[in-house]
């Protein structure tokens, strides 16, 4: 009896963890791929906001969540084009350009998102209907999750296989390690970097749309609450490896699910204090990894000019 | 003319042109006459003494937050933490007012301002310490800490410091008159503006004319050489981060005291981020940041006026800032590259 109860609780925890980490999974994967070609894009936060805003508006207007996801991803892609133009076309500083893209995305989404405030969307249907709710362990997972969570996991695995097992993936990794080598090998590094930024934009916009259409099913100004910046931190924790994005993001999702659960137990701690936890967890992970950096490694060498080298 | 000078002029002209084109396209897209609206914004920003004083009110925290970005940038550090430092400074400064509400002005006002500066400095110093000791990237740590500081302010104004007399509105008690930062020139502009301008001048002289400035330059250029010359990266990182944070924290407690009169949500409308933009537009130069902060303060004040009189949402000012930033980065990048290639 105690065992079944434990399994049921574990099931609902896994469901909550997967639900809250799905948007973060996509934006972290996107930033990982962008950084693998030697570009840092802090604009992911703004791209995510635009993806959430446009995705929500389209899903609300058409009634189709899938169209919403597509529109959100497109919005993220279009905004990341600004970063690509500034960094690659104009030789602008990557950090400066990222903050510019963030500001633009913040302004655009709060300006054009006004009409979407208070709107309603129907998210994707759950994987299974309520008749499965009592099934052991898988019950809560199947009834609370939509197809987007397994889809996101699949995308991460495919991206990892693609990066490490294909010729074009190798070209991307070479570009991130050494611009000069890439050029000598006949790869066009600028083209690869542009692709890296745009793929990151597509995925961050998609992540925003998952957040607004599937997870919260509402739109509010600045609703991403720094998830894009958290993703930039988690990329470092995942050592620029798409496969490691999965466990890192899931652990992070677990801490978020835990905070939601803590609030639900009627704990007298202020919700504002509890909400600090995700940022502190992210910062803590970045610190641990930075202290151990010498032994773990994995940073694409071209990023050193942006992030700076140790001493 | 020097190569750097001509690059700067090309960048300014090109950037302004690109911004005006971008802003016009945006205004046309939302169905407003671009030229008329833009000239109206100039009037709303600097047209009369009231508009000018509102622009200076907005420029004050922006200038202080810009200085908080420029000083670390002189050491090669990129911080985006102005917003968090501003909020944390507001929190620590308010703590003094809550603790000593009946103290006389000669005690309360300096203690409050000092506490605000120390709070901002400490908040920024954490990021500095992490960078110096653990090599944690300061851009990421400051970005994350921004959200934490805002949440901490929410925590106290919804919790322990909430004024029962405010009928459910999340805010502390009104500050006593002894804790109100004095205004200047008989307007809403306050002492923070004078402090910001003075700080910019002092910092400019310090980094251009003292041994400290040399230390920063050498450390930013080559840390091994600097170490041989006896300059410590750890010490200087902590110093510039704490000093910068103190200025942003000072801005936070000034906004709370002089503008809001109590600690409540929304003491800053993205001043930290705007300060980052100003720092970048100034080319990380303390003196140039002063006029640019006033210009951008005018843009934000005009955005508020447009919302009031023309029903254009104030988010349009954020879009304009974004467009300005994109135009400036693009133009200066292109100008620098063109000259490098031909010269």
XYZ file of C-alpha atoms in Angstrom:
654
model
C 0.000 0.000 0.000
C 2.790 2.387 0.960
C 4.540 1.422 -2.247
C 1.626 2.315 -4.500
C 1.302 5.633 -2.742
C 5.000 6.343 -3.197
C 4.726 5.442 -6.887
C 1.739 7.736 -7.344
C 3.617 10.622 -5.719
C 6.703 9.892 -7.820
C 4.520 9.936 -10.935
C 3.062 13.328 -10.185
C 6.542 14.686 -9.420
C 7.892 13.429 -12.743
C 4.926 15.000 -14.522
C 5.443 18.362 -12.805
C 9.178 18.250 -13.473
C 8.702 17.513 -17.176
C 6.017 20.153 -17.589
C 8.038 22.974 -16.094
C 11.275 22.016 -17.826
C 9.979 21.584 -21.380
C 10.190 25.296 -22.377
C 13.597 25.603 -20.722
C 14.762 22.460 -22.544
C 14.139 24.039 -25.940
C 15.669 27.430 -25.182
C 18.722 25.843 -23.527
C 19.202 23.531 -26.499
C 18.940 26.494 -28.871
C 21.499 28.539 -26.941
C 23.782 25.484 -26.729
C 23.757 25.122 -30.518
C 24.336 28.881 -30.971
C 27.272 28.829 -28.572
C 28.715 25.729 -30.258
C 29.386 27.882 -33.337
C 31.123 30.487 -31.166
C 28.309 32.999 -30.629
C 26.682 34.056 -27.348
C 23.117 35.332 -27.704
C 21.655 37.012 -24.611
C 18.737 38.024 -26.822
C 17.156 34.589 -26.241
C 15.152 36.179 -23.421
C 13.625 38.677 -25.863
C 13.156 36.019 -28.538
C 11.369 33.828 -26.019
C 9.073 36.718 -25.077
C 8.200 37.348 -28.721
C 7.666 33.637 -29.293
C 5.363 33.466 -26.267
C 3.430 36.558 -27.354
C 3.024 35.701 -31.050
C 2.464 32.003 -30.343
C -0.268 32.806 -27.858
C -1.973 35.324 -30.153
C -1.961 32.934 -33.106
C -3.132 29.970 -31.020
C -5.934 32.104 -29.567
C -6.997 33.395 -32.990
C -6.887 30.094 -34.870
C -7.697 27.732 -32.015
C -4.763 25.587 -33.089
C -1.892 25.172 -30.604
C 0.305 23.665 -33.320
C -0.049 26.791 -35.449
C 0.780 28.780 -32.306
C 4.015 26.839 -31.819
C 4.960 27.397 -35.470
C 4.204 31.117 -35.283
C 6.133 31.504 -32.014
C 9.165 29.729 -33.446
C 9.007 31.984 -36.519
C 8.888 35.098 -34.321
C 11.978 33.944 -32.421
C 13.722 33.202 -35.711
C 12.958 36.672 -37.107
C 14.234 38.443 -33.987
C 17.428 36.370 -33.927
C 18.042 37.664 -37.452
C 18.791 41.043 -35.815
C 21.493 39.434 -33.675
C 22.969 37.664 -36.715
C 23.030 40.908 -38.710
C 24.636 42.899 -35.884
C 27.240 40.297 -34.863
C 28.176 38.870 -38.245
C 27.268 41.683 -40.647
C 28.395 44.657 -38.550
C 31.035 43.103 -36.228
C 29.098 44.403 -33.218
C 29.901 43.179 -29.706
C 27.915 40.009 -28.967
C 26.906 40.905 -25.406
C 25.806 44.399 -26.446
C 23.886 43.033 -29.404
C 22.211 40.407 -27.223
C 20.978 43.045 -24.774
C 19.764 45.151 -27.718
C 17.769 42.188 -29.057
C 16.402 41.556 -25.551
C 15.287 45.204 -25.237
C 13.655 45.073 -28.657
C 11.876 41.800 -27.867
C 10.721 43.115 -24.494
C 9.304 46.283 -26.075
C 7.691 44.547 -29.065
C 6.060 41.820 -26.981
C 4.661 44.211 -24.375
C 3.455 46.610 -27.089
C 1.763 44.122 -29.385
C 0.848 41.715 -26.587
C -1.611 44.177 -24.988
C -4.487 42.831 -27.056
C -3.684 39.253 -26.058
C -3.810 39.902 -22.294
C -6.671 37.981 -20.749
C -7.148 35.815 -23.855
C -7.730 32.091 -23.677
C -6.187 29.245 -25.611
C -6.875 25.533 -25.669
C -3.522 23.797 -25.249
C -2.707 20.395 -26.643
C -4.762 17.452 -25.401
C -3.128 15.358 -22.668
C -1.419 12.147 -23.735
C -4.226 10.087 -22.190
C -7.713 10.883 -20.897
C -8.829 10.678 -17.294
C -9.623 6.970 -17.429
C -5.876 6.434 -17.051
C -5.606 8.743 -14.049
C -5.485 5.860 -11.570
C -2.843 3.905 -13.456
C 0.185 3.315 -11.266
C 3.037 5.832 -11.725
C 2.280 6.517 -15.419
C -1.227 7.757 -14.623
C -0.360 11.286 -13.574
C 2.349 11.492 -16.232
C 0.014 10.529 -19.087
C -2.878 12.696 -17.952
C -0.858 15.817 -17.103
C 1.607 15.853 -19.982
C 0.916 16.776 -23.580
C 2.748 15.554 -26.656
C 5.099 18.546 -26.442
C 7.257 17.078 -23.630
C 8.226 13.840 -25.411
C 8.609 15.834 -28.618
C 11.072 18.215 -26.922
C 13.104 15.320 -25.522
C 13.204 13.806 -29.002
C 14.421 17.116 -30.478
C 17.251 17.282 -27.909
C 18.357 13.704 -28.675
C 18.230 14.280 -32.436
C 20.196 17.526 -32.086
C 22.837 15.727 -30.018
C 23.160 12.890 -32.535
C 23.278 15.401 -35.364
C 25.991 17.501 -33.709
C 28.266 14.573 -32.863
C 27.515 12.077 -35.629
C 27.094 13.996 -38.879
C 29.380 15.889 -41.212
C 27.494 19.194 -40.855
C 27.505 18.758 -37.079
C 31.281 18.386 -37.241
C 31.497 21.554 -39.342
C 29.573 23.430 -36.649
C 31.873 22.147 -33.924
C 34.970 23.063 -35.952
C 33.633 26.584 -36.497
C 33.108 27.012 -32.769
C 36.581 25.747 -31.950
C 38.550 27.647 -34.557
C 37.395 30.109 -37.142
C 40.719 29.835 -38.975
C 40.671 26.052 -39.150
C 37.116 26.092 -40.437
C 38.100 28.491 -43.178
C 41.131 26.377 -44.096
C 38.898 23.313 -44.371
C 36.663 25.088 -46.876
C 33.809 25.618 -44.421
C 32.218 29.054 -44.615
C 32.317 29.971 -40.910
C 30.104 33.058 -41.192
C 27.379 31.008 -42.858
C 27.611 28.332 -40.169
C 27.465 30.973 -37.422
C 24.424 32.574 -39.038
C 22.735 29.163 -39.102
C 23.660 28.621 -35.457
C 22.100 31.928 -34.402
C 18.939 31.337 -36.433
C 18.453 27.777 -35.115
C 18.831 29.205 -31.601
C 16.225 31.831 -32.462
C 13.810 29.222 -33.813
C 14.123 27.071 -30.690
C 13.863 30.000 -28.240
C 10.717 31.254 -29.991
C 9.326 27.716 -29.855
C 10.197 27.581 -26.152
C 8.299 30.811 -25.557
C 5.258 29.445 -27.388
C 5.370 26.228 -25.323
C 5.371 28.382 -22.194
C 2.369 30.527 -23.128
C 0.292 28.057 -25.191
C 0.917 24.762 -23.446
C 2.230 25.462 -19.929
C 0.563 28.575 -18.482
C -2.065 29.003 -21.249
C -2.023 32.756 -20.679
C -0.022 35.720 -21.902
C 1.394 38.330 -19.532
C 4.077 40.977 -19.993
C 7.570 39.697 -19.215
C 6.103 36.276 -18.508
C 9.350 34.428 -19.262
C 10.813 35.960 -16.079
C 14.444 35.535 -17.069
C 14.149 31.922 -18.291
C 16.251 32.915 -21.313
C 19.048 34.209 -19.084
C 18.760 31.108 -16.907
C 19.204 29.084 -20.100
C 22.447 30.925 -20.888
C 23.693 29.896 -17.433
C 22.529 26.302 -17.851
C 24.398 26.002 -21.171
C 27.613 26.465 -19.194
C 26.476 23.900 -16.635
C 25.727 21.452 -19.461
C 29.235 22.051 -20.833
C 27.913 22.977 -24.313
C 26.741 19.377 -24.814
C 23.156 18.850 -26.081
C 22.935 15.439 -24.396
C 23.832 16.987 -21.028
C 21.148 19.657 -21.569
C 18.579 16.974 -20.766
C 19.689 16.026 -17.222
C 20.651 19.617 -16.340
C 17.291 21.034 -17.384
C 15.387 18.179 -15.738
C 17.224 18.727 -12.443
C 16.393 22.396 -12.717
C 12.759 21.514 -13.465
C 12.745 19.286 -10.408
C 13.773 22.213 -8.219
C 11.023 24.327 -9.776
C 8.457 21.577 -9.243
C 9.678 21.295 -5.657
C 9.089 24.991 -5.038
C 5.551 24.726 -6.430
C 4.926 21.729 -4.171
C 6.337 23.588 -1.161
C 3.881 26.381 -1.756
C 1.011 23.901 -2.084
C 1.792 22.288 1.288
C 0.775 25.528 2.963
C 4.303 26.385 4.010
C 4.303 29.851 5.562
C 7.311 30.981 3.532
C 6.595 33.956 1.261
C 6.017 32.989 -2.400
C 8.411 35.782 -3.351
C 11.235 34.165 -1.410
C 10.448 30.759 -2.898
C 10.456 32.285 -6.393
C 14.100 33.320 -5.873
C 15.106 29.670 -5.767
C 15.371 28.929 -9.536
C 17.763 31.852 -10.067
C 19.843 30.899 -7.037
C 19.935 27.240 -8.107
C 21.094 28.294 -11.577
C 23.725 30.645 -10.135
C 24.880 27.954 -7.708
C 25.299 25.430 -10.541
C 27.263 27.970 -12.600
C 29.539 28.644 -9.615
C 30.192 24.931 -8.960
C 30.990 24.333 -12.611
C 33.201 27.442 -12.825
C 35.244 26.327 -9.812
C 35.768 22.897 -11.397
C 36.262 24.317 -14.889
C 39.849 23.179 -15.304
C 38.838 19.546 -14.908
C 35.654 19.500 -16.968
C 36.309 21.809 -19.936
C 34.134 21.701 -23.022
C 33.898 25.399 -23.873
C 34.156 26.079 -27.621
C 37.461 27.932 -28.018
C 35.986 30.776 -30.096
C 33.829 31.718 -27.093
C 36.931 32.622 -25.088
C 37.015 36.051 -26.726
C 33.514 36.720 -25.362
C 33.620 34.981 -21.995
C 37.267 35.646 -21.223
C 39.865 33.123 -20.133
C 40.968 32.305 -16.647
C 43.711 34.774 -15.660
C 41.308 64.252 -37.977
C 42.335 61.110 -36.109
C 41.041 57.763 -37.336
C 39.184 57.200 -34.057
C 37.530 60.608 -34.367
C 36.279 59.991 -37.892
C 35.005 56.532 -36.922
C 33.059 58.166 -34.096
C 31.507 60.780 -36.378
C 30.561 58.231 -39.042
C 29.059 56.048 -36.316
C 27.042 58.886 -34.787
C 25.669 60.142 -38.117
C 24.988 56.650 -39.460
C 23.505 55.451 -36.188
C 21.190 58.462 -35.879
C 20.019 58.046 -39.471
C 19.395 54.328 -38.974
C 17.507 55.011 -35.732
C 15.304 57.678 -37.327
C 14.477 55.328 -40.212
C 13.726 52.447 -37.837
C 11.608 54.615 -35.521
C 9.695 56.042 -38.501
C 8.946 52.558 -39.810
C 7.688 51.528 -36.361
C 5.502 54.629 -35.996
C 4.104 54.222 -39.500
C 3.400 50.550 -38.741
C 1.285 51.474 -35.701
C -0.565 54.087 -37.752
C 1.019 57.283 -36.437
C 2.501 60.020 -38.625
C 6.259 59.452 -38.072
C 7.598 62.994 -38.482
C 4.845 64.671 -36.486
C 5.120 62.118 -33.668
C 8.909 62.332 -33.504
C 8.895 66.133 -33.355
C 6.136 65.948 -30.751
C 8.414 63.662 -28.704
C 11.210 66.243 -28.832
C 8.752 68.840 -27.496
C 7.511 66.477 -24.767
C 11.125 65.798 -23.770
C 12.685 69.274 -23.819
C 9.968 71.692 -24.992
C 9.334 73.601 -21.764
C 10.707 73.774 -18.246
C 8.257 71.146 -16.933
C 9.163 68.664 -19.688
C 12.850 69.338 -19.146
C 12.586 68.716 -15.409
C 10.713 65.431 -16.039
C 13.460 64.401 -18.449
C 16.100 65.182 -15.811
C 14.129 63.150 -13.240
C 14.283 60.140 -15.583
C 17.908 60.841 -16.528
C 19.124 60.694 -12.902
C 18.840 56.933 -12.215
C 19.792 56.208 -15.831
C 23.045 58.174 -15.474
C 23.907 56.511 -12.158
C 23.181 53.048 -13.593
C 25.269 53.890 -16.674
C 28.232 54.818 -14.444
C 27.745 51.447 -12.719
C 28.311 49.796 -16.110
C 31.130 52.031 -17.357
C 33.427 51.667 -14.339
C 33.601 47.839 -14.491
C 33.880 48.105 -18.298
C 37.145 49.992 -17.788
C 38.468 46.717 -16.359
C 36.976 44.734 -19.237
C 33.970 43.508 -17.225
C 30.463 43.549 -18.699
C 27.795 43.869 -16.025
C 24.060 44.099 -16.672
C 23.182 44.288 -12.993
C 22.082 47.921 -12.606
C 18.451 46.965 -12.087
C 19.202 44.517 -9.265
C 21.672 46.863 -7.570
C 19.110 49.666 -7.751
C 16.436 47.496 -6.138
C 18.750 46.145 -3.451
C 19.976 49.652 -2.621
C 16.354 50.755 -2.283
C 15.787 47.817 0.070
C 18.744 48.481 2.378
C 18.160 52.236 2.380
C 14.524 51.724 3.310
C 15.612 49.400 6.130
C 17.236 52.386 7.838
C 14.051 54.452 7.525
C 11.976 51.585 8.928
C 14.418 51.180 11.831
C 14.762 54.882 12.733
C 11.558 56.587 11.548
C 11.777 59.346 14.153
C 15.452 60.224 13.769
C 16.317 63.846 12.861
C 17.178 64.638 9.256
C 20.906 65.154 9.881
C 21.093 61.526 11.000
C 18.397 59.833 8.966
C 19.085 61.230 5.482
C 22.840 60.480 5.351
C 22.352 57.098 7.029
C 19.634 56.151 4.542
C 21.650 57.216 1.483
C 24.770 55.498 2.777
C 22.851 52.293 3.466
C 21.430 52.395 -0.072
C 24.880 52.803 -1.574
C 26.333 50.052 0.621
C 23.476 47.714 -0.321
C 23.962 48.278 -4.044
C 27.709 47.939 -3.618
C 27.379 44.683 -1.723
C 24.932 43.236 -4.253
C 27.301 44.064 -7.096
C 30.298 43.053 -4.971
C 28.936 39.501 -4.778
C 29.147 39.269 -8.567
C 32.615 40.842 -8.390
C 33.762 38.329 -5.799
C 32.396 35.438 -7.852
C 34.238 36.749 -10.899
C 37.511 37.431 -9.137
C 37.666 34.292 -7.000
C 35.716 31.653 -8.944
C 35.878 32.988 -12.532
C 32.069 33.096 -12.733
C 31.049 35.215 -15.720
C 29.827 38.536 -14.333
C 27.298 39.113 -17.130
C 25.350 35.973 -16.241
C 25.595 36.375 -12.462
C 24.384 40.002 -12.580
C 21.507 39.126 -14.940
C 20.301 36.376 -12.602
C 20.722 38.505 -9.475
C 18.505 41.217 -10.993
C 15.483 38.952 -10.672
C 16.372 37.966 -7.102
C 16.660 41.602 -5.941
C 13.245 42.496 -7.396
C 11.720 39.456 -5.662
C 13.335 40.439 -2.348
C 11.751 43.893 -2.566
C 8.401 42.233 -3.315
C 8.961 39.964 -0.313
C 9.254 42.872 2.142
C 6.540 45.091 0.669
C 4.030 42.226 0.614
C 5.286 40.990 3.983
C 6.960 42.436 7.046
C 7.232 46.045 5.868
C 3.755 46.372 4.396
C 1.975 49.398 5.772
C -1.399 48.360 7.263
C -2.680 51.872 6.514
C -2.133 51.438 2.760
C -5.347 49.369 2.463
C -3.840 46.298 0.856
C -1.596 48.196 -1.537
C 1.847 46.550 -1.337
C 4.062 49.361 -0.079
C 5.916 50.455 3.035
C 4.797 53.409 5.128
C 5.333 56.853 3.608
C 8.834 58.130 4.372
C 8.945 60.850 7.079
C 9.971 64.321 5.807
C 13.398 63.791 7.401
C 14.018 60.933 4.940
C 13.076 62.760 1.758
C 15.961 63.534 -0.598
C 15.792 67.299 -1.304
C 14.771 68.448 -4.754
C 16.797 70.991 -6.696
C 15.964 74.081 -8.788
C 12.418 74.012 -7.389
C 11.497 71.046 -9.609
C 10.987 67.318 -9.123
C 14.633 66.791 -10.086
C 16.599 65.851 -6.962
C 20.058 65.784 -5.442
C 20.760 62.432 -7.113
C 21.282 64.280 -10.408
C 24.000 66.487 -8.912
C 25.656 63.453 -7.333
C 25.501 61.573 -10.653
C 27.143 64.394 -12.602
C 29.772 64.931 -9.904
C 30.503 61.191 -9.785
C 30.914 61.103 -13.572
C 33.423 63.976 -13.458
C 35.376 62.538 -10.513
C 35.499 59.072 -12.079
C 36.596 60.515 -15.409
C 39.469 62.396 -13.787
C 40.384 59.365 -11.679
C 40.669 56.955 -14.573
C 42.475 59.379 -16.867
C 44.854 61.095 -14.448
C 45.740 58.767 -11.586
C 47.752 55.630 -10.923
C 44.459 53.825 -10.343
C 43.426 54.567 -13.939
C 46.725 53.126 -15.166
C 46.131 49.995 -13.091
C 42.690 49.521 -14.667
C 44.037 50.031 -18.188
C 46.933 47.637 -17.748
C 44.722 45.007 -16.098
C 42.153 45.285 -18.902
C 44.881 44.891 -21.486
C 47.130 42.163 -20.134
C 46.691 40.595 -16.739
C 50.117 38.924 -16.660
C 51.932 42.195 -17.279
C 49.682 43.867 -14.718
C 50.517 41.222 -12.123
C 54.240 41.824 -12.717
C 53.630 45.556 -12.196
C 51.977 44.712 -8.882
C 48.356 45.368 -9.867
C 45.821 42.917 -8.413
C 42.918 41.822 -10.616
C 41.009 40.442 -7.629
C 41.268 43.687 -5.684
C 40.387 45.935 -8.624
C 37.476 43.728 -9.696
C 35.973 43.943 -6.229
C 36.595 47.688 -6.125
C 35.026 48.613 -9.480
C 32.069 46.294 -8.996
C 31.365 47.587 -5.487
C 31.805 51.242 -6.443
C 29.578 50.844 -9.506
C 26.960 48.973 -7.511
C 27.043 51.689 -4.852
C 26.104 54.303 -7.472
C 23.206 52.164 -8.720
C 22.107 51.470 -5.151
C 22.226 55.196 -4.440
C 19.977 55.705 -7.476
C 17.566 53.143 -6.004
C 17.181 54.793 -2.615
C 16.902 58.243 -4.266
C 14.061 57.020 -6.507
C 12.335 55.474 -3.493
C 12.678 58.564 -1.331
C 12.414 61.512 -3.731
C 10.076 60.175 -6.435
C 7.904 57.477 -4.791
C 8.051 58.597 -1.152
C 7.900 54.952 -0.035
C 9.197 51.566 -1.103
C 6.792 49.912 -3.542
C 6.860 47.743 -6.654
C 7.957 49.345 -9.889
C 10.420 51.870 -8.445
C 12.373 51.386 -11.655
C 11.030 51.196 -15.197
C 14.023 49.347 -16.571
C 16.539 52.035 -15.544
C 19.258 49.411 -15.115
C 18.865 48.163 -18.667
C 18.622 51.712 -20.018
C 21.810 52.584 -18.110
C 23.521 49.707 -19.904
C 22.358 51.177 -23.218
C 23.663 54.635 -22.268
C 27.027 53.198 -21.192
C 27.327 51.490 -24.536
C 26.274 54.552 -26.543
C 28.843 56.652 -24.683
C 31.623 54.285 -25.698
C 32.135 53.531 -21.968
C 33.060 57.182 -21.340
C 31.940 58.795 -18.071
C 31.576 62.358 -19.378
C 29.772 61.451 -22.609
C 27.310 59.433 -20.536
C 25.911 62.656 -18.994
C 24.353 64.212 -22.150
C 23.346 60.786 -23.488
C 21.578 59.918 -20.215
C 19.659 63.208 -20.442
C 18.718 62.478 -24.073
C 17.479 58.970 -23.216
C 15.751 60.328 -20.099
C 13.961 62.675 -22.506
C 12.971 59.739 -24.706
C 11.415 57.946 -21.726
C 9.693 61.086 -20.412
C 8.329 61.690 -23.928
C 7.103 58.104 -23.990
C 5.168 58.755 -20.770
C 3.711 61.975 -22.190
C 2.701 60.231 -25.428
C 0.892 57.599 -23.383
C -0.923 60.313 -21.465
C -1.856 62.630 -24.347
C -1.776 60.511 -27.516
C -2.684 57.115 -26.027
C 0.461 55.490 -27.427
C 1.446 52.770 -24.911
C 4.678 53.484 -23.057
C 6.102 50.167 -24.272
C 6.793 52.103 -27.470
C 9.605 53.862 -25.591
C 11.176 50.455 -24.896
C 10.924 49.590 -28.589
C 12.566 52.929 -29.461
C 15.388 52.175 -27.024
C 15.877 48.787 -28.632
C 15.930 50.334 -32.108
C 18.402 52.990 -30.953
C 20.664 50.338 -29.457
C 20.540 48.205 -32.622
C 21.221 51.240 -34.841
C 24.134 52.440 -32.700
C 25.771 49.017 -32.441
C 25.391 48.376 -36.148
C 26.698 51.789 -37.201
C 29.709 51.831 -34.893
C 30.582 48.267 -35.861
C 30.380 49.044 -39.569
C 32.275 52.324 -39.232
C 35.059 50.607 -37.284
C 35.325 47.816 -39.815
C 35.294 50.103 -42.865
C 38.154 52.187 -41.485
C 40.139 49.165 -40.395
C 39.949 47.776 -43.889
C 40.939 50.945 -45.723
C 43.338 52.407 -43.228
